Each structure stands twice: as C-alpha cells, then as structure tokens.
Short mmCIF file of C-alpha atoms in Angstrom, two decimals:
data_model
loop_
_atom_site.label_atom_id
_atom_site.label_comp_id
_atom_site.label_asym_id
_atom_site.label_seq_id
_atom_site.Cartn_x
_atom_site.Cartn_y
_atom_site.Cartn_z
CA MET M 63 4.35 25.10 49.82
CA LYS M 64 4.94 21.17 49.49
CA TYR M 65 4.89 18.53 51.92
CA ARG M 66 5.84 15.29 52.64
CA THR M 67 4.91 11.96 55.30
CA PHE M 68 6.32 10.62 58.05
CA PRO M 69 5.72 7.05 57.16
CA HIS M 70 5.08 5.79 60.78
CA GLY M 71 2.41 7.98 60.87
CA GLY M 72 1.53 9.31 58.18
CA GLU M 73 1.48 12.99 59.07
CA ARG M 74 1.78 15.63 56.50
CA ALA M 75 4.40 17.93 57.13
CA SER M 76 5.96 21.32 55.41
CA VAL M 77 9.18 21.23 54.04
CA ILE M 78 10.25 24.01 55.17
CA GLY M 79 9.59 24.52 59.43
CA PHE M 80 9.86 27.16 61.55
CA GLY M 81 13.46 25.97 64.09
CA MET M 82 12.92 27.79 67.19
CA GLY M 83 16.72 28.52 68.64
CA SER M 84 17.30 31.93 67.15
CA ILE M 85 13.95 33.32 67.61
CA HIS M 86 14.62 35.04 71.25
CA GLU M 87 16.71 37.55 69.17
CA ALA M 88 13.66 39.20 67.93
CA ALA M 89 12.74 42.50 69.33
CA ASP M 90 9.55 41.47 71.66
CA GLU M 91 6.53 38.23 71.78
CA ARG M 92 4.83 40.70 68.91
CA GLU M 93 7.38 40.58 66.23
CA ILE M 94 7.33 36.61 67.72
CA GLU M 95 3.68 36.35 66.71
CA ALA M 96 4.06 38.14 63.89
CA ALA M 97 7.03 35.52 61.92
CA LEU M 98 4.83 32.46 63.65
CA GLU M 99 1.82 33.98 62.01
CA LEU M 100 3.74 34.92 58.42
CA ALA M 101 5.00 30.91 58.32
CA LEU M 102 1.44 29.72 59.13
CA ASP M 103 0.17 31.36 56.23
CA ALA M 104 2.21 30.72 54.29
CA GLY M 105 1.66 26.78 54.85
CA VAL M 106 4.49 25.66 57.55
CA ASN M 107 3.19 23.20 59.56
CA PHE M 108 5.67 21.73 61.80
CA PHE M 109 7.36 24.02 65.07
CA ASP M 110 10.04 22.25 66.90
CA LEU M 111 9.82 23.89 70.47
CA ALA M 112 13.39 24.27 71.57
CA PRO M 113 14.50 27.46 72.18
CA SER M 114 17.90 28.95 73.32
CA GLU M 115 15.79 30.51 76.00
CA ALA M 116 11.94 30.33 77.44
CA ALA M 117 11.02 33.55 77.18
CA PRO M 118 8.96 32.75 73.56
CA TYR M 119 6.63 30.02 75.01
CA ALA M 120 4.01 32.65 75.35
CA PRO M 121 3.74 33.74 72.19
CA TYR M 122 3.94 30.59 70.62
CA GLY M 123 1.55 29.53 73.04
CA ARG M 124 -1.31 31.77 72.36
CA VAL M 125 -0.41 32.26 68.44
CA LEU M 126 -0.58 28.07 67.95
CA ALA M 127 -3.63 27.36 70.34
CA PRO M 128 -5.58 28.22 68.19
CA ARG M 129 -5.07 26.54 65.08
CA ARG M 130 -3.37 23.00 66.66
CA ALA M 131 -5.62 20.98 64.40
CA ASP M 132 -3.23 22.10 61.43
CA VAL M 133 0.15 22.46 63.01
CA LEU M 134 2.53 19.59 64.09
CA THR M 135 4.96 20.28 67.28
CA GLN M 136 7.96 19.26 68.56
CA MET M 137 9.13 18.41 71.67
CA HIS M 138 12.21 17.65 73.47
CA LEU M 139 12.76 16.06 76.07
CA GLY M 140 15.95 16.59 77.72
CA ALA M 141 15.65 20.62 77.19
CA VAL M 142 15.08 22.67 80.81
CA TYR M 143 15.55 25.77 81.35
CA GLY M 144 16.56 27.51 84.70
CA ALA M 145 14.92 30.23 86.99
CA GLY M 146 16.14 33.12 84.68
CA GLY M 147 14.32 31.21 81.90
CA GLN M 148 17.97 30.62 80.51
CA TYR M 149 18.41 26.88 78.34
CA GLY M 150 20.30 24.08 79.13
CA TRP M 151 20.05 20.20 78.90
CA SER M 152 19.32 17.53 81.16
CA ARG M 153 19.10 13.81 81.79
CA ASP M 154 17.82 14.09 85.40
CA LEU M 155 13.79 12.54 84.78
CA ASP M 156 12.28 14.61 87.61
CA ALA M 157 13.82 17.78 86.05
CA ILE M 158 12.37 16.74 82.29
CA LYS M 159 9.31 15.64 83.41
CA ARG M 160 8.34 19.22 84.99
CA GLN M 161 9.68 20.62 82.09
CA PHE M 162 7.52 18.77 79.87
CA ALA M 163 4.56 19.02 81.90
CA ARG M 164 5.45 22.74 81.42
CA VAL M 165 5.22 23.48 77.96
CA LEU M 166 2.02 21.12 77.48
CA ASP M 167 0.47 23.75 79.65
CA THR M 168 1.91 27.08 78.41
CA LEU M 169 1.03 25.86 74.59
CA GLN M 170 -1.90 25.08 76.33
CA THR M 171 -2.52 22.19 74.38
CA GLY M 172 -2.73 18.13 75.94
CA TYR M 173 -0.02 16.29 73.24
CA THR M 174 2.37 16.43 71.40
CA ASP M 175 3.26 15.20 67.45
CA PHE M 176 7.04 14.48 68.58
CA GLY M 177 9.10 14.38 71.45
CA ILE M 178 12.18 13.23 70.60
CA ILE M 179 15.11 12.66 73.25
CA HIS M 180 17.56 15.82 73.40
CA CYS M 181 20.86 16.13 71.79
CA MET M 182 22.41 12.74 71.86
CA ASP M 183 25.75 12.74 70.45
CA GLU M 184 27.28 10.47 72.61
CA ASP M 185 27.36 6.65 73.31
CA ASP M 186 27.40 7.39 77.31
CA ASP M 187 23.84 9.93 76.52
CA PHE M 188 22.21 6.59 75.14
CA ASP M 189 23.42 4.33 78.05
CA ALA M 190 22.63 6.93 80.67
CA MET M 191 18.91 7.13 79.04
CA ARG M 192 18.40 4.34 79.35
CA GLN M 193 19.36 3.31 82.58
CA ASN M 194 18.06 6.43 84.16
CA GLY M 195 14.46 5.86 83.13
CA ILE M 196 14.14 8.83 80.58
CA TRP M 197 13.84 5.86 77.51
CA ASP M 198 10.99 4.40 79.93
CA TYR M 199 8.96 7.67 80.28
CA ALA M 200 9.25 8.65 76.83
CA LEU M 201 7.58 5.01 75.74
CA GLU M 202 5.24 5.54 78.96
CA LEU M 203 4.49 8.84 76.85
CA LYS M 204 3.57 7.25 73.50
CA ARG M 205 1.73 4.19 74.87
CA GLN M 206 -0.37 7.21 76.57
CA GLY M 207 -0.16 9.73 73.20
CA VAL M 208 0.80 12.08 74.93
CA ILE M 209 3.96 11.98 72.30
CA ARG M 210 2.33 10.58 69.14
CA ASN M 211 5.60 10.08 67.58
CA LEU M 212 9.07 9.03 69.19
CA GLY M 213 12.20 10.17 68.34
CA PHE M 214 15.59 11.94 68.78
CA SER M 215 17.98 14.81 68.17
CA SER M 216 22.22 13.64 66.91
CA HIS M 217 25.09 15.06 65.12
CA ASN M 218 26.38 11.59 65.44
CA PRO M 219 25.83 8.83 62.94
CA ALA M 220 26.29 6.04 65.50
CA VAL M 221 24.67 7.35 68.21
CA ALA M 222 21.18 7.68 65.67
CA ARG M 223 22.32 4.10 64.87
CA ARG M 224 22.06 2.88 68.30
CA PHE M 225 17.84 4.37 68.35
CA LEU M 226 17.07 2.74 64.64
CA ASP M 227 18.42 -0.16 66.41
CA THR M 228 15.56 -0.43 69.06
CA GLY M 229 13.24 -0.64 65.91
CA LEU M 230 10.97 2.14 68.33
CA VAL M 231 11.30 5.41 67.26
CA ASP M 232 9.85 7.02 64.39
CA GLU M 233 11.86 10.47 63.98
CA CYS M 234 15.41 11.67 64.21
CA MET M 235 16.40 15.23 63.98
CA PHE M 236 19.59 15.39 62.19
CA SER M 237 22.48 17.18 61.53
CA VAL M 238 22.52 17.61 57.38
CA ASN M 239 24.44 20.31 55.25
CA PRO M 240 27.16 19.55 52.61
CA ALA M 241 30.16 20.59 55.49
CA TYR M 242 28.81 18.25 58.08
CA ASP M 243 28.56 15.34 55.68
CA TYR M 244 32.05 16.35 54.83
CA SER M 245 33.55 16.25 58.02
CA LYS M 246 33.60 19.53 58.21
CA GLY M 247 33.22 21.80 61.25
CA ALA M 248 31.89 20.91 65.47
CA TYR M 249 29.52 18.87 64.38
CA GLY M 250 31.06 17.21 61.11
CA ARG M 251 30.79 13.80 62.67
CA GLY M 252 31.43 10.69 60.65
CA ARG M 253 32.55 10.03 57.48
CA ALA M 254 30.70 10.95 54.26
CA ASP M 255 29.74 7.35 53.92
CA GLU M 256 28.70 6.71 57.39
CA ARG M 257 26.40 9.87 57.30
CA MET M 258 25.07 8.87 54.02
CA ASP M 259 24.22 5.26 55.16
CA LEU M 260 22.33 6.71 58.20
CA TYR M 261 19.80 8.39 55.67
CA ARG M 262 19.06 5.50 53.80
CA ALA M 263 18.87 3.44 56.64
CA CYS M 264 15.85 5.92 58.01
CA GLU M 265 14.17 5.58 54.85
CA ARG M 266 14.71 2.14 54.36
CA ASP M 267 13.39 1.40 58.02
CA GLY M 268 10.70 4.49 57.32
CA ILE M 269 11.83 7.11 59.58
CA GLY M 270 11.59 10.71 58.83
CA ILE M 271 14.48 12.90 59.27
CA ALA M 272 14.03 16.11 60.04
CA VAL M 273 17.04 18.32 59.29
CA MET M 274 18.53 20.71 61.66
CA LYS M 275 21.40 23.35 60.92
CA ALA M 276 21.06 23.29 57.33
CA PHE M 277 23.01 25.96 56.97
CA ALA M 278 25.73 24.93 59.70
CA GLY M 279 24.78 27.64 61.54
CA GLY M 280 25.00 30.19 59.26
CA GLN M 281 29.05 29.03 58.28
CA LEU M 282 28.17 27.99 54.70
CA LEU M 283 26.31 31.85 54.48
CA ASP M 284 29.27 33.68 54.68
CA ALA M 285 32.73 33.20 52.49
CA LYS M 286 34.87 33.79 55.34
CA ALA M 287 33.27 31.15 57.91
CA SER M 288 32.74 28.37 55.35
CA PRO M 289 35.36 25.63 55.57
CA PHE M 290 35.36 25.46 51.40
CA GLY M 291 35.93 29.51 51.55
CA ARG M 292 32.98 29.84 49.62
CA ALA M 293 29.26 31.44 50.40
CA LEU M 294 26.44 29.26 49.28
CA THR M 295 22.36 30.16 49.50
CA LYS M 296 19.93 29.67 52.50
CA ALA M 297 18.07 27.91 48.55
CA GLN M 298 21.57 25.76 47.71
CA CYS M 299 21.28 24.93 50.80
CA ILE M 300 17.52 23.66 52.05
CA ALA M 301 17.36 22.06 48.33
CA TYR M 302 20.42 19.75 49.21
CA ALA M 303 19.18 18.66 52.51
CA LEU M 304 15.70 18.10 50.98
CA ASP M 305 17.61 15.85 48.35
CA LYS M 306 18.72 13.10 51.13
CA PRO M 307 17.13 9.71 51.57
CA GLY M 308 14.72 9.82 54.49
CA VAL M 309 14.52 13.79 54.60
CA VAL M 310 11.02 15.20 55.36
CA CYS M 311 11.56 18.39 56.56
CA VAL M 312 14.30 21.11 56.88
CA LEU M 313 14.08 23.51 60.03
CA PRO M 314 15.77 26.70 59.59
CA GLY M 315 16.01 28.89 62.77
CA PHE M 316 14.24 32.12 61.96
CA ARG M 317 14.91 35.48 64.12
CA ASP M 318 12.16 37.50 63.16
CA ALA M 319 9.32 38.05 60.48
CA ALA M 320 11.96 38.55 57.84
CA ASP M 321 14.36 35.67 57.89
CA VAL M 322 11.07 34.12 57.37
CA ALA M 323 10.09 35.60 54.16
CA GLU M 324 13.68 34.81 53.24
CA VAL M 325 13.62 31.69 53.98
CA LEU M 326 10.12 30.80 52.32
CA ALA M 327 11.31 32.36 49.06
CA PHE M 328 13.24 28.85 48.80
CA CYS M 329 9.42 27.68 47.87
CA ASP M 330 9.33 30.08 44.54
CA ALA M 331 13.02 29.90 43.60
CA SER M 332 14.03 28.64 40.26
CA GLU M 333 15.50 25.14 39.02
CA GLU M 334 18.89 27.20 38.36
CA GLU M 335 18.64 29.18 42.52
CA ARG M 336 18.78 25.67 44.33
CA ASP M 337 21.48 24.32 42.03
CA TYR M 338 24.52 23.28 44.52
CA SER M 339 26.22 21.21 42.28
CA VAL M 340 28.71 23.95 42.90
CA ILE M 341 30.34 21.66 46.59
CA GLY M 342 31.21 19.25 43.71
CA THR M 343 33.89 21.91 42.99
CA PHE M 344 35.46 22.11 46.68
CA ALA M 345 34.01 18.93 48.21
CA PRO M 346 36.84 16.19 49.39
CA GLN M 347 38.37 13.61 47.52
CA GLU M 348 35.56 11.35 49.19
CA ALA M 349 32.61 13.01 47.39
CA GLU M 350 34.41 11.84 44.02
CA GLY M 351 32.57 9.30 42.40
CA ARG M 352 29.58 9.53 45.38
CA CYS M 353 26.40 10.60 43.23
CA VAL M 354 24.58 13.18 45.98
CA TYR M 355 21.44 13.16 43.95
CA CYS M 356 22.07 16.62 42.92
CA HIS M 357 20.37 16.39 39.63
CA HIS M 358 22.75 18.57 37.88
CA CYS M 359 23.30 16.18 34.98
CA GLN M 360 19.67 16.54 33.83
CA PRO M 361 18.11 16.96 31.45
CA CYS M 362 18.77 13.45 30.32
CA PRO M 363 18.10 13.15 26.60
CA VAL M 364 16.50 10.02 27.19
CA GLY M 365 14.45 11.27 29.74
CA ILE M 366 15.94 9.23 32.34
CA ASP M 367 15.78 10.78 35.82
CA ILE M 368 18.83 10.04 37.26
CA GLY M 369 18.78 11.21 40.41
CA MET M 370 16.15 8.69 40.96
CA VAL M 371 17.47 5.78 39.53
CA ASN M 372 20.07 6.15 41.65
CA LYS M 373 19.09 6.72 45.06
CA TYR M 374 16.41 4.22 44.47
CA TYR M 375 19.63 1.70 43.74
CA ASP M 376 20.89 3.16 46.32
CA LEU M 377 18.06 2.33 48.58
CA ALA M 378 17.37 -1.05 46.53
CA ARG M 379 21.14 -2.40 48.31
CA VAL M 380 20.65 -1.46 51.83
CA GLY M 381 17.62 -3.69 51.70
CA ASP M 382 14.48 -0.78 51.35
CA ASP M 383 12.57 -3.56 48.60
CA MET M 384 10.45 -0.56 48.55
CA ALA M 385 12.72 1.12 46.69
CA ALA M 386 12.71 -1.13 44.46
CA GLY M 387 9.02 -1.46 43.92
CA HIS M 388 9.36 2.62 43.49
CA TYR M 389 11.79 1.93 40.76
CA ARG M 390 9.63 0.04 38.62
CA LYS M 391 7.27 2.52 39.10
CA LEU M 392 9.69 4.98 37.15
CA ALA M 393 8.28 5.70 33.27
CA LEU M 394 11.96 4.80 31.96
CA HIS M 395 14.65 2.70 33.62
CA ALA M 396 18.75 2.64 33.69
CA GLY M 397 18.09 -0.22 30.88
CA ASP M 398 16.61 2.54 28.39
CA CYS M 399 20.69 4.42 29.02
CA ALA M 400 21.67 5.73 25.22
CA GLY M 401 25.70 6.06 26.58
CA CYS M 402 25.65 9.23 25.14
CA GLY M 403 27.94 10.48 28.30
CA HIS M 404 26.07 13.89 28.48
CA CYS M 405 25.13 12.82 32.30
CA ASP M 406 29.18 11.64 32.46
CA ALA M 407 30.48 15.58 31.06
CA ARG M 408 27.82 17.23 33.51
CA CYS M 409 28.20 15.59 36.53
CA PRO M 410 30.13 17.83 39.75
CA PHE M 411 31.17 15.60 41.12
CA GLY M 412 33.10 12.97 38.85
CA VAL M 413 30.38 9.45 38.82
CA ARG M 414 30.75 8.38 35.13
CA GLN M 415 26.87 8.01 35.56
CA SER M 416 26.86 5.96 31.76
CA GLU M 417 28.48 3.08 33.71
CA ARG M 418 26.51 3.44 36.61
CA MET M 419 23.04 3.48 34.74
CA ARG M 420 24.25 -0.17 33.03
CA GLU M 421 25.52 -1.48 36.55
CA ILE M 422 22.06 -0.52 37.89
CA ALA M 423 20.20 -2.11 34.82
CA THR M 424 21.52 -5.29 35.59
CA TYR M 425 20.58 -5.19 39.30
CA PHE M 426 17.27 -4.82 38.87
CA GLY M 427 17.04 -6.49 35.09
CA GLU M 428 15.30 -3.58 33.64
#
C-alpha cells in the first residue's frame, strides 16, 4: 500500500480507502468485520462512514475502535438514518447533531479525522447550509477538535468552488472518473476543463481530494452500461483518479471481503494493467489536445518525466507557487527535450508534447 499526505493536517492516507456505501449488502455482520480486517491488514487506513443503511455502524465500531489511533475516519454532516435504519439526507441542524453524536458513540470515539458537509450539489444546498447553522456548527466542531479537518462532498465543480472560496476547508470529496470528467452520466456536472481546473485549484490550495464514484457506480466496468460502450477495469479507473491533481485517495465501495481483495489487487498491478490510455480512443472532442498525465507517452528517450512536467506547468499557471519549485527539482526539464517526436506519436489524446515542451521551457526558463 502506498500513502499520500493531506496537506493541511499532515495525515497520511492510504491511496485506497474504504467506501461504506455498499457494505450493507454483505451477508451479515461477521462478513462486514472480515472485510474491514482484510483492508486494515493490507494497510488501508482511510474509512468513509456514510452507509446506505445504519446497521453497519455497529460492526465498524467493534473493528475500528481497538485500532483507532491507526485509522482515519470521515463522517458526514447531513447523512441521517430513520427509525428503520434507512439512509436519508437532511439540512435540519438538530437532526444532524443527533446523528453525528450517535455515530461517534457507536464507533466508540470522541472525534473524527474528517468531517464533511454531505451532498452539496446545488447552490441552494450551499446557501441553506450557511443560513440554517450547519456551517457554523461544523466550524465550532473543528474549533473544539471534534472534527480535525473540515470538508464537503459534491459532484458539482461550481459548488465546490464556493467552498474553496471560503478558505476554510481542508478536504473535498468529489466524483472523479473519465465518464463524469467528460460530461457523461447523471453526475457528469461541469465541462472537462472546469473539472480539471477544480482539481488543480485543490492542489494549489492544499485541499486533499478523496475520490468517490471512481467506477461511476459500476457503469464503467460494464461495456453495456458504460456511456463509452467500452469497459474499463477497476485498476484503470483507480489509476485514472490517482493521476489527477489534488487527489489523495480513492474510496471504492465494498460489499464483502471478496470485493476488498479485488480492489487491493491494484497495489500489485503492472503498469500495463493500470494503463487507461484507451480512453483516448473514445473520449469526446473536447479532450483532444489536453494532457491528462496518463504517462502513455513514456518512456521518453531522453528521460523526461513528461506527465509531471505537464502537471507542474498546469498547476503553476493557476497560481500554485509550490508547483514551480517542484518543477525545478525534477532531474530533467522541458528544455532538455530533443524534439524527437516519440511522445507525439504515442499520446492517445493528440497532444503535441514536443511543442508543449518548448512552451513549458519558455515559461519556466529551463
């Protein structure tokens, strides 16, 4: 397992986290506990805590409580559960307070590492949060240390930008996959450039992205259901998300231990198995000529890390001062390009990388 750091708090999270949405489909509580233990033993340490029904909270508490110091929890302010344990979401402050306290008690903990405002997809959601006291409540919990890092979940880049503009959030839970990034599917909100600009803004501002819906609800894994008419593998989808700026971890949903084992296979997957450049053959025209840092252009005959050169350039242009420093620490820079055209021929998105290397070299002066 590899780990990445959330910039604001310094927490090191496993690049594969544990999504809770489907875990209620497991046969029983023992199966839930077995899935959790398998993930923990494999080095997974980031656990999202918003199931589709309330029953899994109890086995989660039994498994996570003894290892609380070694795990990162993410709780949702706005996910609530009725008398029958069925999921719902609410903007009622009292209901949110009751649910938050209930989950803390069930999980046998006095705090959560990440507390996020749940399901903020519309401007009305954002406005209601500010008007009915939820935002102030979340800020107070953070001041008290009950929430260590404050964040939000959204599928809408425009609403996410409103959170970034507050200057007070540490994390963004966002849907990242090639379908949504190219405006395919119900949650494909925003143009490709708007979504990529959001990822870059998160990286610039030190806001770590925890990825939900990396498989687009399973659609990308099924050729018949995929909006592209082609199936991708779980390894390809995870690699795609992890290559985006700002992304710290990916949170696939799990139903049982078999699902956990299947996703954990990503850790041992080869570069060929992770290669998602096939999306270049069916991505829409708006994706043409845009580097997505897929590294399919490698290996560079000179040895330039072309994907990272592009990423640092794009980040520097949106105001990330640290990106320029990272660029200069690279062993080779855009100015070292020999102009052989090897990368141009290999890029599945039609990027003229040799021309772009000259542009980047001029920008950075090397």
